[in-house]
């Protein structure tokens, strides 16, 4: 089987999982041409039930301009200004944020922002997840998600991961955190590990085997950065006692059986890892991009994790196909 076929099979499996769930996914950037094109395909292929946000006339006009066979009777369109939920969401947002000294007027203005309105739809169960970021910056997407949807109880932060499909590697790998948290402390690193393990299992159906990475393996070097990773392992074990996790491990010890046996004999993870947790954003982001470019790997992400319900962030350079894939992932993670 070719590597491209393996990638297609995993993505198709994710789409099949999404089709079974028929999740309602909201797209706050409903007036963007790529989003309209993607939601038309999602609807046609019944991958999810898309909800476009924006002015209905502008959306229909944009579809006609770009010759997209958009069916406004099939795809739901929500305009925050005209929605019957506008006042309810505004009042809810005010109650959520009044401790930050926002006024009711501020809350009503904020609900005109499609990111925040879409996130409130998810909070209230009017959507199962959201996909955005083709136009908006990551910081704006995360801010709406954290303030409106909220963080999972027991996890202290929102993070991200990439699902990496690497040619000539037998299993999908998850890299984290390559997109959000610059310099996590030990507790945050433990939360990233637990969230990434959950994401990996939902998407790949494989049991996560988590390696906490470092430049040291089992005491081969002494440094406060190594201590942070070791502390994170112990915290993660307490928070998720059933999780198969170990560290500190160097990258080769985590992935290659012979090297793992040599450097970390007896480790339940060494040489078998499929979830790689990097000690900081520098190392994770650099590694995922190098793997993507030098190994011609497929990188699916960044996949936002840690929110009560999924609110996915796209690259601003994304294509309609990318939006379709992320929407399918969103539907699976929201189950």
Coordinates of C-alpha atoms in Angstrom, one line a residue:
X1 CA 0.0 0.0 0.0
X2 CA 1.4 3.4 -0.9
X3 CA 1.8 6.2 1.6
X4 CA -0.7 8.3 -0.1
X5 CA -3.2 5.5 0.1
X6 CA -2.6 5.1 3.8
X7 CA -3.2 8.8 4.3
X8 CA -6.4 8.7 2.2
X9 CA -7.6 5.6 4.2
X10 CA -7.2 7.4 7.5
X11 CA -8.9 10.6 6.3
X12 CA -11.7 8.5 4.8
X13 CA -12.1 6.6 8.0
X14 CA -12.4 9.9 9.9
X15 CA -15.1 11.1 7.4
X16 CA -17.0 7.8 7.9
X17 CA -16.9 8.3 11.6
X18 CA -18.2 11.9 11.1
X19 CA -21.0 10.7 8.8
X20 CA -22.3 8.4 11.5
X21 CA -22.4 11.2 14.0
X22 CA -24.1 13.8 11.8
X23 CA -22.8 16.6 14.0
X24 CA -24.0 20.2 13.6
X25 CA -20.8 22.2 12.8
X26 CA -21.0 26.0 12.8
X27 CA -18.8 28.0 10.4
X28 CA -18.5 31.6 11.6
X29 CA -16.7 32.7 8.4
X30 CA -19.8 31.9 6.3
X31 CA -19.2 34.7 3.8
X32 CA -15.7 33.3 2.8
X33 CA -15.7 31.6 -0.6
X34 CA -13.6 28.7 0.6
X35 CA -16.0 28.1 3.5
X36 CA -19.1 28.2 1.2
X37 CA -17.4 25.7 -1.1
X38 CA -16.5 23.4 1.7
X39 CA -19.9 23.5 3.4
X40 CA -21.6 22.7 0.1
X41 CA -19.4 19.6 -0.2
X42 CA -19.9 18.6 3.5
X43 CA -23.7 18.8 2.9
X44 CA -23.6 16.9 -0.4
X45 CA -21.5 14.1 1.1
X46 CA -23.4 14.1 4.4
X47 CA -20.2 14.4 6.4
X48 CA -21.9 16.7 8.9
X49 CA -24.7 19.2 9.1
X50 CA -23.1 22.6 8.4
X51 CA -24.3 25.9 9.7
X52 CA -23.1 29.0 7.9
X53 CA -22.9 32.3 9.7
X54 CA -23.4 35.6 7.9
X55 CA -25.7 37.7 5.8
X56 CA -27.8 35.2 3.8
X57 CA -27.9 37.5 0.7
X58 CA -24.1 38.0 0.7
X59 CA -23.6 34.2 1.1
X60 CA -25.9 33.4 -1.8
X61 CA -24.4 36.1 -3.9
X62 CA -20.9 34.9 -3.2
X63 CA -21.9 31.3 -4.1
X64 CA -23.4 32.5 -7.4
X65 CA -20.3 34.7 -8.2
X66 CA -18.0 31.7 -7.7
X67 CA -20.4 29.3 -9.4
X68 CA -20.8 27.1 -6.3
X69 CA -24.0 25.0 -6.5
X70 CA -25.0 26.1 -3.1
X71 CA -28.5 25.0 -1.8
X72 CA -29.7 27.6 0.8
X73 CA -32.6 25.3 1.6
X74 CA -30.3 22.5 2.6
X75 CA -27.5 24.4 4.5
X76 CA -28.7 26.4 7.5
X77 CA -27.6 30.1 7.5
X78 CA -27.6 32.1 10.8
X79 CA -27.2 35.8 10.9
X80 CA -26.4 37.0 14.4
X81 CA -28.2 40.3 13.9
X82 CA -31.4 38.5 12.9
X83 CA -31.2 35.5 15.2
X84 CA -33.8 34.9 17.9
X85 CA -30.9 33.8 20.1
X86 CA -29.1 37.1 19.9
X87 CA -30.5 38.6 23.1
X88 CA -30.2 35.3 25.0
X89 CA -26.6 34.8 24.0
X90 CA -25.7 38.5 24.8
X91 CA -27.2 38.2 28.3
X92 CA -25.4 34.9 28.9
X93 CA -22.1 36.3 27.7
X94 CA -22.6 39.3 30.1
X95 CA -23.1 37.0 33.0
X96 CA -20.0 35.0 32.0
X97 CA -17.8 38.0 31.7
X98 CA -19.2 40.7 34.1
X99 CA -16.4 39.8 36.6
X100 CA -14.1 41.3 34.0
X101 CA -16.0 44.6 34.2
X102 CA -17.6 44.3 30.8
X103 CA -21.0 46.1 30.4
X104 CA -24.2 44.8 29.0
X105 CA -23.6 47.0 26.0
X106 CA -20.2 45.4 25.5
X107 CA -21.8 42.0 25.6
X108 CA -24.4 42.9 23.0
X109 CA -21.6 44.2 20.7
X110 CA -19.5 41.1 21.2
X111 CA -22.4 38.9 20.1
X112 CA -22.3 40.6 16.7
X113 CA -18.8 39.0 16.3
X114 CA -19.4 35.7 14.5
X115 CA -16.6 34.0 16.4
X116 CA -18.3 34.7 19.7
X117 CA -21.8 34.1 18.5
X118 CA -20.7 30.8 17.0
X119 CA -19.0 29.8 20.2
X120 CA -22.1 30.6 22.2
X121 CA -24.1 28.4 19.8
X122 CA -21.8 25.5 20.8
X123 CA -22.0 26.4 24.5
X124 CA -25.8 26.2 24.3
X125 CA -25.9 23.0 22.3
X126 CA -27.2 24.7 19.2
X127 CA -24.1 23.3 17.4
X128 CA -21.8 20.4 18.3
X129 CA -18.6 22.1 17.2
X130 CA -17.1 24.9 15.1
X131 CA -14.5 25.5 12.4
X132 CA -13.0 28.9 11.7
X133 CA -9.7 30.7 11.3
X134 CA -9.6 31.0 7.5
X135 CA -10.0 34.7 8.0
X136 CA -9.5 35.3 11.7
X137 CA -6.2 35.0 13.7
X138 CA -5.6 32.1 16.1
X139 CA -5.6 34.3 19.1
X140 CA -9.1 35.6 18.3
X141 CA -10.4 32.0 17.7
X142 CA -9.0 30.8 21.0
X143 CA -10.3 33.8 22.9
X144 CA -13.8 33.1 21.8
X145 CA -13.6 29.4 22.5
X146 CA -12.1 29.9 26.0
X147 CA -14.5 32.7 27.0
X148 CA -17.7 31.1 25.7
X149 CA -17.3 27.3 25.5
X150 CA -14.9 26.9 28.4
X151 CA -12.0 24.6 29.3
X152 CA -12.5 20.9 30.3
X153 CA -12.7 20.5 34.0
X154 CA -9.4 19.1 35.3
X155 CA -7.3 20.6 32.5
X156 CA -5.7 23.9 33.1
X157 CA -5.3 25.2 29.6
X158 CA -6.2 25.0 25.9
X159 CA -3.5 23.5 23.6
X160 CA -3.2 22.0 20.2
X161 CA -1.7 19.0 18.4
X162 CA -0.9 17.8 14.9
X163 CA -1.8 14.4 13.5
X164 CA 1.2 13.4 11.5
X165 CA 1.1 10.9 8.7
X166 CA 4.7 10.1 7.9
X167 CA 5.8 8.1 4.8
X168 CA 7.4 4.8 5.7
X169 CA 6.3 5.0 9.3
X170 CA 3.8 2.3 10.3
X171 CA 1.4 4.3 12.5
X172 CA 0.0 7.8 12.7
X173 CA 1.8 10.1 15.1
X174 CA 0.5 13.0 17.2
X175 CA 2.8 15.9 17.9
X176 CA 2.0 18.5 20.7
X177 CA 1.9 21.3 21.5
X178 CA 3.1 22.7 18.1
X179 CA 0.7 25.7 17.9
X180 CA -0.5 27.3 21.2
X181 CA 1.5 27.2 24.5
X182 CA 5.0 28.7 24.1
X183 CA 6.7 27.5 27.3
X184 CA 4.5 25.1 29.3
X185 CA 5.3 24.4 33.0
X186 CA 5.2 20.8 34.3
X187 CA 1.4 20.9 35.1
X188 CA 0.6 22.4 31.7
X189 CA 2.8 19.8 30.0
X190 CA 0.9 17.0 31.7
X191 CA -2.4 18.5 30.6
X192 CA -1.1 18.7 27.0
X193 CA -0.1 15.0 27.2
X194 CA -3.5 13.9 28.5
X195 CA -5.5 16.0 25.9
X196 CA -3.3 14.8 23.1
X197 CA -3.7 11.2 24.1
X198 CA -7.5 11.6 24.0
X199 CA -7.3 13.3 20.6
X200 CA -5.1 10.6 19.2
X201 CA -7.4 7.8 20.3
X202 CA -10.5 9.4 19.0
X203 CA -9.0 10.0 15.5
X204 CA -6.9 6.9 15.0
X205 CA -8.7 4.4 17.2
X206 CA -5.3 3.4 18.5
X207 CA -4.4 3.3 22.2
X208 CA -2.1 6.2 22.9
X209 CA 1.5 5.5 23.9
X210 CA 2.8 8.8 25.2
X211 CA 6.5 9.8 25.2
X212 CA 7.5 13.0 27.1
X213 CA 10.4 14.2 25.0
X214 CA 13.6 15.8 26.1
X215 CA 17.3 16.1 25.2
X216 CA 17.9 13.5 27.9
X217 CA 16.8 9.9 28.4
X218 CA 16.3 8.5 31.9
X219 CA 18.9 10.7 33.6
X220 CA 21.5 10.8 30.8
X221 CA 21.7 14.6 31.3
X222 CA 21.0 16.9 34.3
X223 CA 19.2 20.1 33.8
X224 CA 16.1 22.0 35.0
X225 CA 14.5 21.5 31.6
X226 CA 14.8 17.7 32.1
X227 CA 13.4 18.1 35.6
X228 CA 10.3 19.8 34.2
X229 CA 9.6 16.9 31.9
X230 CA 10.1 14.3 34.7
X231 CA 7.7 16.3 36.9
X232 CA 5.2 16.4 34.1
X233 CA 5.2 12.7 33.8
X234 CA 4.4 12.2 37.4
X235 CA 1.6 14.7 37.3
X236 CA 0.1 13.1 34.2
X237 CA 0.2 9.7 35.9
X238 CA -1.7 11.0 38.9
X239 CA -4.3 12.8 36.7
X240 CA -4.7 9.9 34.3
X241 CA -3.5 6.7 36.0
X242 CA -4.6 4.5 33.1
X243 CA -2.6 6.4 30.5
X244 CA 0.5 4.7 29.1
X245 CA 3.1 7.4 29.5
X246 CA 6.9 7.7 30.2
X247 CA 9.8 10.1 30.1
X248 CA 12.1 11.7 29.9
X249 CA 12.9 10.2 26.5
X250 CA 14.9 11.4 23.5
X251 CA 13.2 11.2 20.1
X252 CA 15.1 8.2 18.9
X253 CA 14.5 6.3 22.2
X254 CA 10.8 7.1 22.0
X255 CA 10.4 5.8 18.4
X256 CA 13.0 3.2 17.6
X257 CA 12.8 -0.2 19.5
X258 CA 16.5 -1.1 19.5
X259 CA 17.5 2.4 20.7
X260 CA 14.7 2.5 23.3
X261 CA 15.7 -0.9 24.7
X262 CA 19.3 0.3 24.9
X263 CA 18.7 3.7 26.4
X264 CA 15.6 3.0 28.5
X265 CA 15.4 -0.7 29.3
X266 CA 12.1 -1.7 30.9
X267 CA 10.3 1.4 29.7
X268 CA 6.7 0.6 28.6
X269 CA 6.9 3.4 26.0
X270 CA 10.4 3.5 24.6
X271 CA 10.5 2.4 21.0
X272 CA 6.7 2.2 20.8
X273 CA 5.5 5.8 21.1
X274 CA 2.7 7.2 18.9
X275 CA 2.1 10.4 20.8
X276 CA 5.1 12.8 21.2
X277 CA 4.9 15.6 23.7
X278 CA 7.6 18.2 23.2
X279 CA 8.9 20.4 26.1
X280 CA 8.1 23.7 24.4
X281 CA 6.5 25.3 21.4
X282 CA 9.9 26.0 19.8
X283 CA 10.8 22.3 19.6
X284 CA 7.4 21.1 18.6
X285 CA 6.7 23.6 15.9
X286 CA 10.2 23.2 14.4
X287 CA 9.9 19.4 14.4
X288 CA 6.5 19.2 12.9
X289 CA 7.4 21.6 10.0
X290 CA 10.7 19.8 9.4
X291 CA 8.9 16.4 9.4
X292 CA 6.3 17.8 7.0
X293 CA 8.8 19.2 4.6
X294 CA 11.7 16.8 4.7
X295 CA 9.8 13.6 5.2
X296 CA 6.9 14.7 3.0
X297 CA 4.5 14.0 5.9
X298 CA 0.8 15.0 5.9
X299 CA 0.2 17.3 8.9
X300 CA -3.4 17.6 10.0
X301 CA -3.9 20.5 12.4
X302 CA -3.4 22.5 14.5
X303 CA -6.2 20.7 16.3
X304 CA -7.4 22.7 19.2
X305 CA -7.9 20.6 22.3
X306 CA -8.9 21.3 25.9
X307 CA -12.2 23.0 25.3
X308 CA -15.5 21.5 26.5
X309 CA -16.6 21.2 22.8
X310 CA -14.3 21.5 19.7
X311 CA -13.7 24.9 18.1
X312 CA -11.1 24.2 15.4
X313 CA -8.7 26.8 14.1
X314 CA -7.7 26.8 10.4
X315 CA -4.7 28.2 8.7
X316 CA -5.5 31.4 6.9
X317 CA -3.9 29.9 3.8
X318 CA -6.3 26.9 4.0
X319 CA -8.1 25.4 1.0
X320 CA -11.8 24.3 0.8
X321 CA -10.5 20.7 1.0
X322 CA -8.6 21.5 4.2
X323 CA -11.8 22.9 5.7
X324 CA -13.7 19.7 4.8
X325 CA -11.0 17.6 6.6
X326 CA -11.0 19.7 9.7
X327 CA -14.8 19.7 9.8
X328 CA -14.8 15.9 9.8
X329 CA -12.2 15.9 12.5
X330 CA -14.3 18.4 14.5
X331 CA -17.3 16.2 14.2
X332 CA -15.5 13.2 15.5
X333 CA -13.9 15.0 18.4
X334 CA -17.2 16.5 19.3
X335 CA -18.9 13.1 19.8

